[in-house]
mmCIF file of C-alpha atoms in Angstrom:
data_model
loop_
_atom_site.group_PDB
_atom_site.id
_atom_site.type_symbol
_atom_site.label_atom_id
_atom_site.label_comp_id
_atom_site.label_asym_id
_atom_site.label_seq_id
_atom_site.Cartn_x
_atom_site.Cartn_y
_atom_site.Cartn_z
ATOM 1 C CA UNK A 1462 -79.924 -4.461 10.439
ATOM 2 C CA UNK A 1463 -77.020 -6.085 8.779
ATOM 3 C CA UNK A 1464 -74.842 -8.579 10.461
ATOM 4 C CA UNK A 1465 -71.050 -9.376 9.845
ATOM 5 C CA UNK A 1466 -70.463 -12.712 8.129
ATOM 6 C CA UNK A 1467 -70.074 -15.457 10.557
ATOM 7 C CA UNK A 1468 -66.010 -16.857 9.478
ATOM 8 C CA UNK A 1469 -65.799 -19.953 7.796
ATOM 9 C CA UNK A 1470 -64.702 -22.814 10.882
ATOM 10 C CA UNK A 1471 -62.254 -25.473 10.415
ATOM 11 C CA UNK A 1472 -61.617 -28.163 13.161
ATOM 12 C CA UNK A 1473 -58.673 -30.550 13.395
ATOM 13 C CA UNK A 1474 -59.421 -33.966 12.377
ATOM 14 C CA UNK A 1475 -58.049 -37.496 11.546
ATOM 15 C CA UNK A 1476 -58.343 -38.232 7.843
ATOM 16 C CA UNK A 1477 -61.383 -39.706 6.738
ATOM 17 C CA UNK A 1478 -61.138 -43.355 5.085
ATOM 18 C CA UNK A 1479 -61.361 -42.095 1.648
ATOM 19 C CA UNK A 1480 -58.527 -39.992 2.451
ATOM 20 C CA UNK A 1481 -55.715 -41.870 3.326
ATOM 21 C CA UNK A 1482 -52.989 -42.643 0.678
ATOM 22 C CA UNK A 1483 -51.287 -45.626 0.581
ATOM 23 C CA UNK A 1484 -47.331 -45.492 0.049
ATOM 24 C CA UNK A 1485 -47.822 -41.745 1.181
ATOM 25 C CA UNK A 1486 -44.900 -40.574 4.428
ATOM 26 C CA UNK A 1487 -46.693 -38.884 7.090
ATOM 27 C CA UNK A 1488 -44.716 -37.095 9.250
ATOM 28 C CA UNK A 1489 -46.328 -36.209 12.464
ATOM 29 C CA UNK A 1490 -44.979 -33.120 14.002
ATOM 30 C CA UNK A 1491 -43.915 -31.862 16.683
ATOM 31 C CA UNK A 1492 -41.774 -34.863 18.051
ATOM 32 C CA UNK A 1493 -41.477 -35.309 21.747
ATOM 33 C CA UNK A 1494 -38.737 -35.363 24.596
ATOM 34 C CA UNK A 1495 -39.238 -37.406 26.766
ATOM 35 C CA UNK A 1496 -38.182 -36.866 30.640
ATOM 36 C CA UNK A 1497 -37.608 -38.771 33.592
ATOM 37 C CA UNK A 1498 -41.136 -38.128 35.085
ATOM 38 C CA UNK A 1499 -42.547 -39.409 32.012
ATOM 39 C CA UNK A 1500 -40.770 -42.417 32.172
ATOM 40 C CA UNK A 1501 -41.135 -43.303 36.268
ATOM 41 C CA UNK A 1502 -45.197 -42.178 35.627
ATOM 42 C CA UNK A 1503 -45.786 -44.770 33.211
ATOM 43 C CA UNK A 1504 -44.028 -47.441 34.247
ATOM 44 C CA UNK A 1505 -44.913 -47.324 37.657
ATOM 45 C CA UNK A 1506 -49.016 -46.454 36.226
ATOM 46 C CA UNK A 1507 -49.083 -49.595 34.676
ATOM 47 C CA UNK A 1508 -47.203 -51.769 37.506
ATOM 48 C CA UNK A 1509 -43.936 -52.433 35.407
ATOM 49 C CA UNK A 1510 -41.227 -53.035 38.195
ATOM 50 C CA UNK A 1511 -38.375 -53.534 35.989
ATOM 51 C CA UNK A 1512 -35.469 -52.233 37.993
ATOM 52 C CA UNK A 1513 -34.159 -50.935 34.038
ATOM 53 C CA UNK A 1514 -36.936 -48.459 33.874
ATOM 54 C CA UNK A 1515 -36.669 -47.302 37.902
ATOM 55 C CA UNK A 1516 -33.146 -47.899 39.640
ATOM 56 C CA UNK A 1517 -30.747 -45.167 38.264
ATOM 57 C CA UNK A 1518 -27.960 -47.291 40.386
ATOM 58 C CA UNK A 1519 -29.187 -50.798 39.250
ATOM 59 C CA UNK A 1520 -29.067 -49.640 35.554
ATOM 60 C CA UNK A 1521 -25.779 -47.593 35.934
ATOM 61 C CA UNK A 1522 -24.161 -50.459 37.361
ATOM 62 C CA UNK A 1523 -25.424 -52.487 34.259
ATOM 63 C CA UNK A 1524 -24.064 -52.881 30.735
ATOM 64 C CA UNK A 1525 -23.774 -52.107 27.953
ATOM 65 C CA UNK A 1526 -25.992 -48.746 28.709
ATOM 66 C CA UNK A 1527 -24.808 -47.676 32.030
ATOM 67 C CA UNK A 1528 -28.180 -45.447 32.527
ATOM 68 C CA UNK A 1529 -31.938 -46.181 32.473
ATOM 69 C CA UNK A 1530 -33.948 -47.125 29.603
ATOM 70 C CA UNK A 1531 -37.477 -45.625 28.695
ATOM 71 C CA UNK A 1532 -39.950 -48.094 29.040
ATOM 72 C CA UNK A 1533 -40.784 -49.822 25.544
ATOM 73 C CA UNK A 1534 -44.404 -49.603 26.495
ATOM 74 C CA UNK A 1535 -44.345 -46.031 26.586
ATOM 75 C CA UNK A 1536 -41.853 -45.377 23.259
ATOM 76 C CA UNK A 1537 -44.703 -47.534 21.741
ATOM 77 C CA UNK A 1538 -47.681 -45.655 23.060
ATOM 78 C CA UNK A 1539 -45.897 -42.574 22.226
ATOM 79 C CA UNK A 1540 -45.337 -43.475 18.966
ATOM 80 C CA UNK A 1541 -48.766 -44.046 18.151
ATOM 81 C CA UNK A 1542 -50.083 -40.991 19.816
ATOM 82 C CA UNK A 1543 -47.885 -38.988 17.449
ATOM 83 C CA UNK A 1544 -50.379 -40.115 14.463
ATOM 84 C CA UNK A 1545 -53.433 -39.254 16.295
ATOM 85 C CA UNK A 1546 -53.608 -35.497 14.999
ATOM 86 C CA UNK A 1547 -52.849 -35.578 11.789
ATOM 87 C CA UNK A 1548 -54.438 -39.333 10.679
ATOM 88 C CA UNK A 1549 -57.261 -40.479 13.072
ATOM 89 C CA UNK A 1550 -58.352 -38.103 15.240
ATOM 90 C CA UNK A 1551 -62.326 -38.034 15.708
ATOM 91 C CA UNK A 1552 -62.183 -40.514 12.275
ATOM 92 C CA UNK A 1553 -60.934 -43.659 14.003
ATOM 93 C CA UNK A 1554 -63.863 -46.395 15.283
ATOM 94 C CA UNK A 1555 -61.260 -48.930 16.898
ATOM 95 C CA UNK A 1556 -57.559 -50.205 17.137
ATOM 96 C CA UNK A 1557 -58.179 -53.807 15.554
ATOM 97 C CA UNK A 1558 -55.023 -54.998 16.095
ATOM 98 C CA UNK A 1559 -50.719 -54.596 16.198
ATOM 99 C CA UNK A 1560 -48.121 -56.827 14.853
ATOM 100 C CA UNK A 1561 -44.606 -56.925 13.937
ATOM 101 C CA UNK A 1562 -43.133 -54.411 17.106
ATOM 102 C CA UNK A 1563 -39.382 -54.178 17.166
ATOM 103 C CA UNK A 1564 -37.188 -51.852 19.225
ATOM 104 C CA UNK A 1565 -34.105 -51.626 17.389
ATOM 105 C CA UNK A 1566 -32.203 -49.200 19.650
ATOM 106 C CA UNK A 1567 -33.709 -47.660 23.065
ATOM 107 C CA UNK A 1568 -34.526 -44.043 24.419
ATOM 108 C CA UNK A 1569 -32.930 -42.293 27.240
ATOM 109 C CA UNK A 1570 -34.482 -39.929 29.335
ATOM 110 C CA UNK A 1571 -33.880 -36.198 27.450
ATOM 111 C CA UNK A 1572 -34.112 -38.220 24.138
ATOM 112 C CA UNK A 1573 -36.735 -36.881 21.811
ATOM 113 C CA UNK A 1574 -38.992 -39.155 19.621
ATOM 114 C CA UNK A 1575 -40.245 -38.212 16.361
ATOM 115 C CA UNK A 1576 -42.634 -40.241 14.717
ATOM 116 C CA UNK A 1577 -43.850 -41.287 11.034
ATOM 117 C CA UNK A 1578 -46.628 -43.749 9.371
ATOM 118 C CA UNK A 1579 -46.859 -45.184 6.238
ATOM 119 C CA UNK A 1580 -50.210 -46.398 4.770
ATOM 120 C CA UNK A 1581 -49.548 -49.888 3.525
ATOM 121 C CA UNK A 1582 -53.535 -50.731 2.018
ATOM 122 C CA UNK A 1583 -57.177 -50.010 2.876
ATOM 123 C CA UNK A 1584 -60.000 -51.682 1.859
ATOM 124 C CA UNK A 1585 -63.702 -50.859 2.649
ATOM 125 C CA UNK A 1586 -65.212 -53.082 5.300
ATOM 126 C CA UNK A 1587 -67.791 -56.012 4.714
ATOM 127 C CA UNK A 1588 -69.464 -56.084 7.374
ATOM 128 C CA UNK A 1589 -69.621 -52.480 8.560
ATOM 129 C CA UNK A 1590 -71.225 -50.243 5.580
ATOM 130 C CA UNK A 1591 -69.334 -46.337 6.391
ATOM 131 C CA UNK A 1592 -66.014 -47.708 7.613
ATOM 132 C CA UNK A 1593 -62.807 -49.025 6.326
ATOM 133 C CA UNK A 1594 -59.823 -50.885 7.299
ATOM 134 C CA UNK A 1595 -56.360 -49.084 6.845
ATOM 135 C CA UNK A 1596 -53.296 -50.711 7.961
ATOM 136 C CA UNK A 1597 -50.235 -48.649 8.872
ATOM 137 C CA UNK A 1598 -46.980 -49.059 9.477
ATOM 138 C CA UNK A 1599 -45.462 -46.437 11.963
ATOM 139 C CA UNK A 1600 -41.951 -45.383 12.326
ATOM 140 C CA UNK A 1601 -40.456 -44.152 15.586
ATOM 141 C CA UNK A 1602 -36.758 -42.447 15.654
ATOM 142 C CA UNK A 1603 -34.504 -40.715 17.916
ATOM 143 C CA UNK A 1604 -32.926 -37.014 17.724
ATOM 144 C CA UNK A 1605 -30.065 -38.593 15.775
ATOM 145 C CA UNK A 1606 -32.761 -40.356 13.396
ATOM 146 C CA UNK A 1607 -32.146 -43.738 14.855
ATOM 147 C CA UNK A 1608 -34.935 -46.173 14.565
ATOM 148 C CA UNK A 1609 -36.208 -46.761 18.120
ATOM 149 C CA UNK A 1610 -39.493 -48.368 17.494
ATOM 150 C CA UNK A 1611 -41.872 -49.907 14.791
ATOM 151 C CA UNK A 1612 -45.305 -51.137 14.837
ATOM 152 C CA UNK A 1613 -47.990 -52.399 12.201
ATOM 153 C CA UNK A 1614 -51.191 -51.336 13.190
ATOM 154 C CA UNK A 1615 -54.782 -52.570 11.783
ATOM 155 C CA UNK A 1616 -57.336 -49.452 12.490
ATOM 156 C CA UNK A 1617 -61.230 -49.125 11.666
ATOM 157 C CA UNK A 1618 -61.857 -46.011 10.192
ATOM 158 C CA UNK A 1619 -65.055 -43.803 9.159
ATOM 159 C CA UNK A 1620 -65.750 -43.027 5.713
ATOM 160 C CA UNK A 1621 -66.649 -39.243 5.381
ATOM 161 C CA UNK A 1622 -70.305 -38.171 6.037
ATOM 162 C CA UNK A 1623 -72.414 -38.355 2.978
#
């Protein structure tokens, strides 16, 4: 009895350590709108009062934006969790650390973010035999390509099984 050839499986993954380029763009697709739920959910998740974020007649009443902002928080978090798919998904031991966060210009709500990271160095680790350090340097913008957000990030990362 013959039996049809079991397909060839491929599952999505970050990039291993050996696989990350530094100087390389990566552009992590799709972007992402964000709404008014998101924004209320998250700021009011993580106890953020900030009448900017919550009172549509506080914040229309106050210039020079007339409207609410998105929380930076979540433009930040967002930001990162654009990179997840395509660089460190399953590869990524731990966050080590972020510097250097700016928010040049804010989101609205119905604003989308799109979101890119540069690989500024890796090295291997000395202390942790399998794993490397990358640093990264992500890029949030706007629908208009505005820069909304950037962040340096510090991430441990697996080296590919042997």
């Amino acid at each position: 009895m013959t039996t049809p050839e079991e397909p060839r499986r491929i599952v999505q993954r970050g990039l291993w350590f050996e696989e990350f380029e530094t100087g390389v763009v990566y552009e992590h697709r799709p972007g992402r709108t964000i709404t008014e739920a998101d924004n209320v959910l998250f700021t009011t998740l993580t106890m953020n009062t900030q009448a900017l974020h919550l009172d549509a007649a506080f914040s229309d009443a106050l210039p020079p934006f007339n409207k609410r902002l998105v929380n930076s928080m979540f433009t930040l978090s967002t930001l990162v969790g654009l990179s997840v798919a395509q660089l460190t998904q399953g590869t990524l031991v731990a966050n080590l650390g972020f510097s250097e966060i700016a928010f040049p210009k804010p989101l609205f709500h119905g604003d989308t973010i799109y979101a890119e990271t540069v690989v500024t160095e890796k090295r291997e680790s000395k202390s942790r035999p399998g794993e490397g350090i990358v640093a990264l340097a992500h890029t949030a913008r706007n629908q208009h390509g505005e820069v909304v957000a950037t962040a340096g990030r510090k991430t441990l990362v697996r080296k590919a099984p042997a």
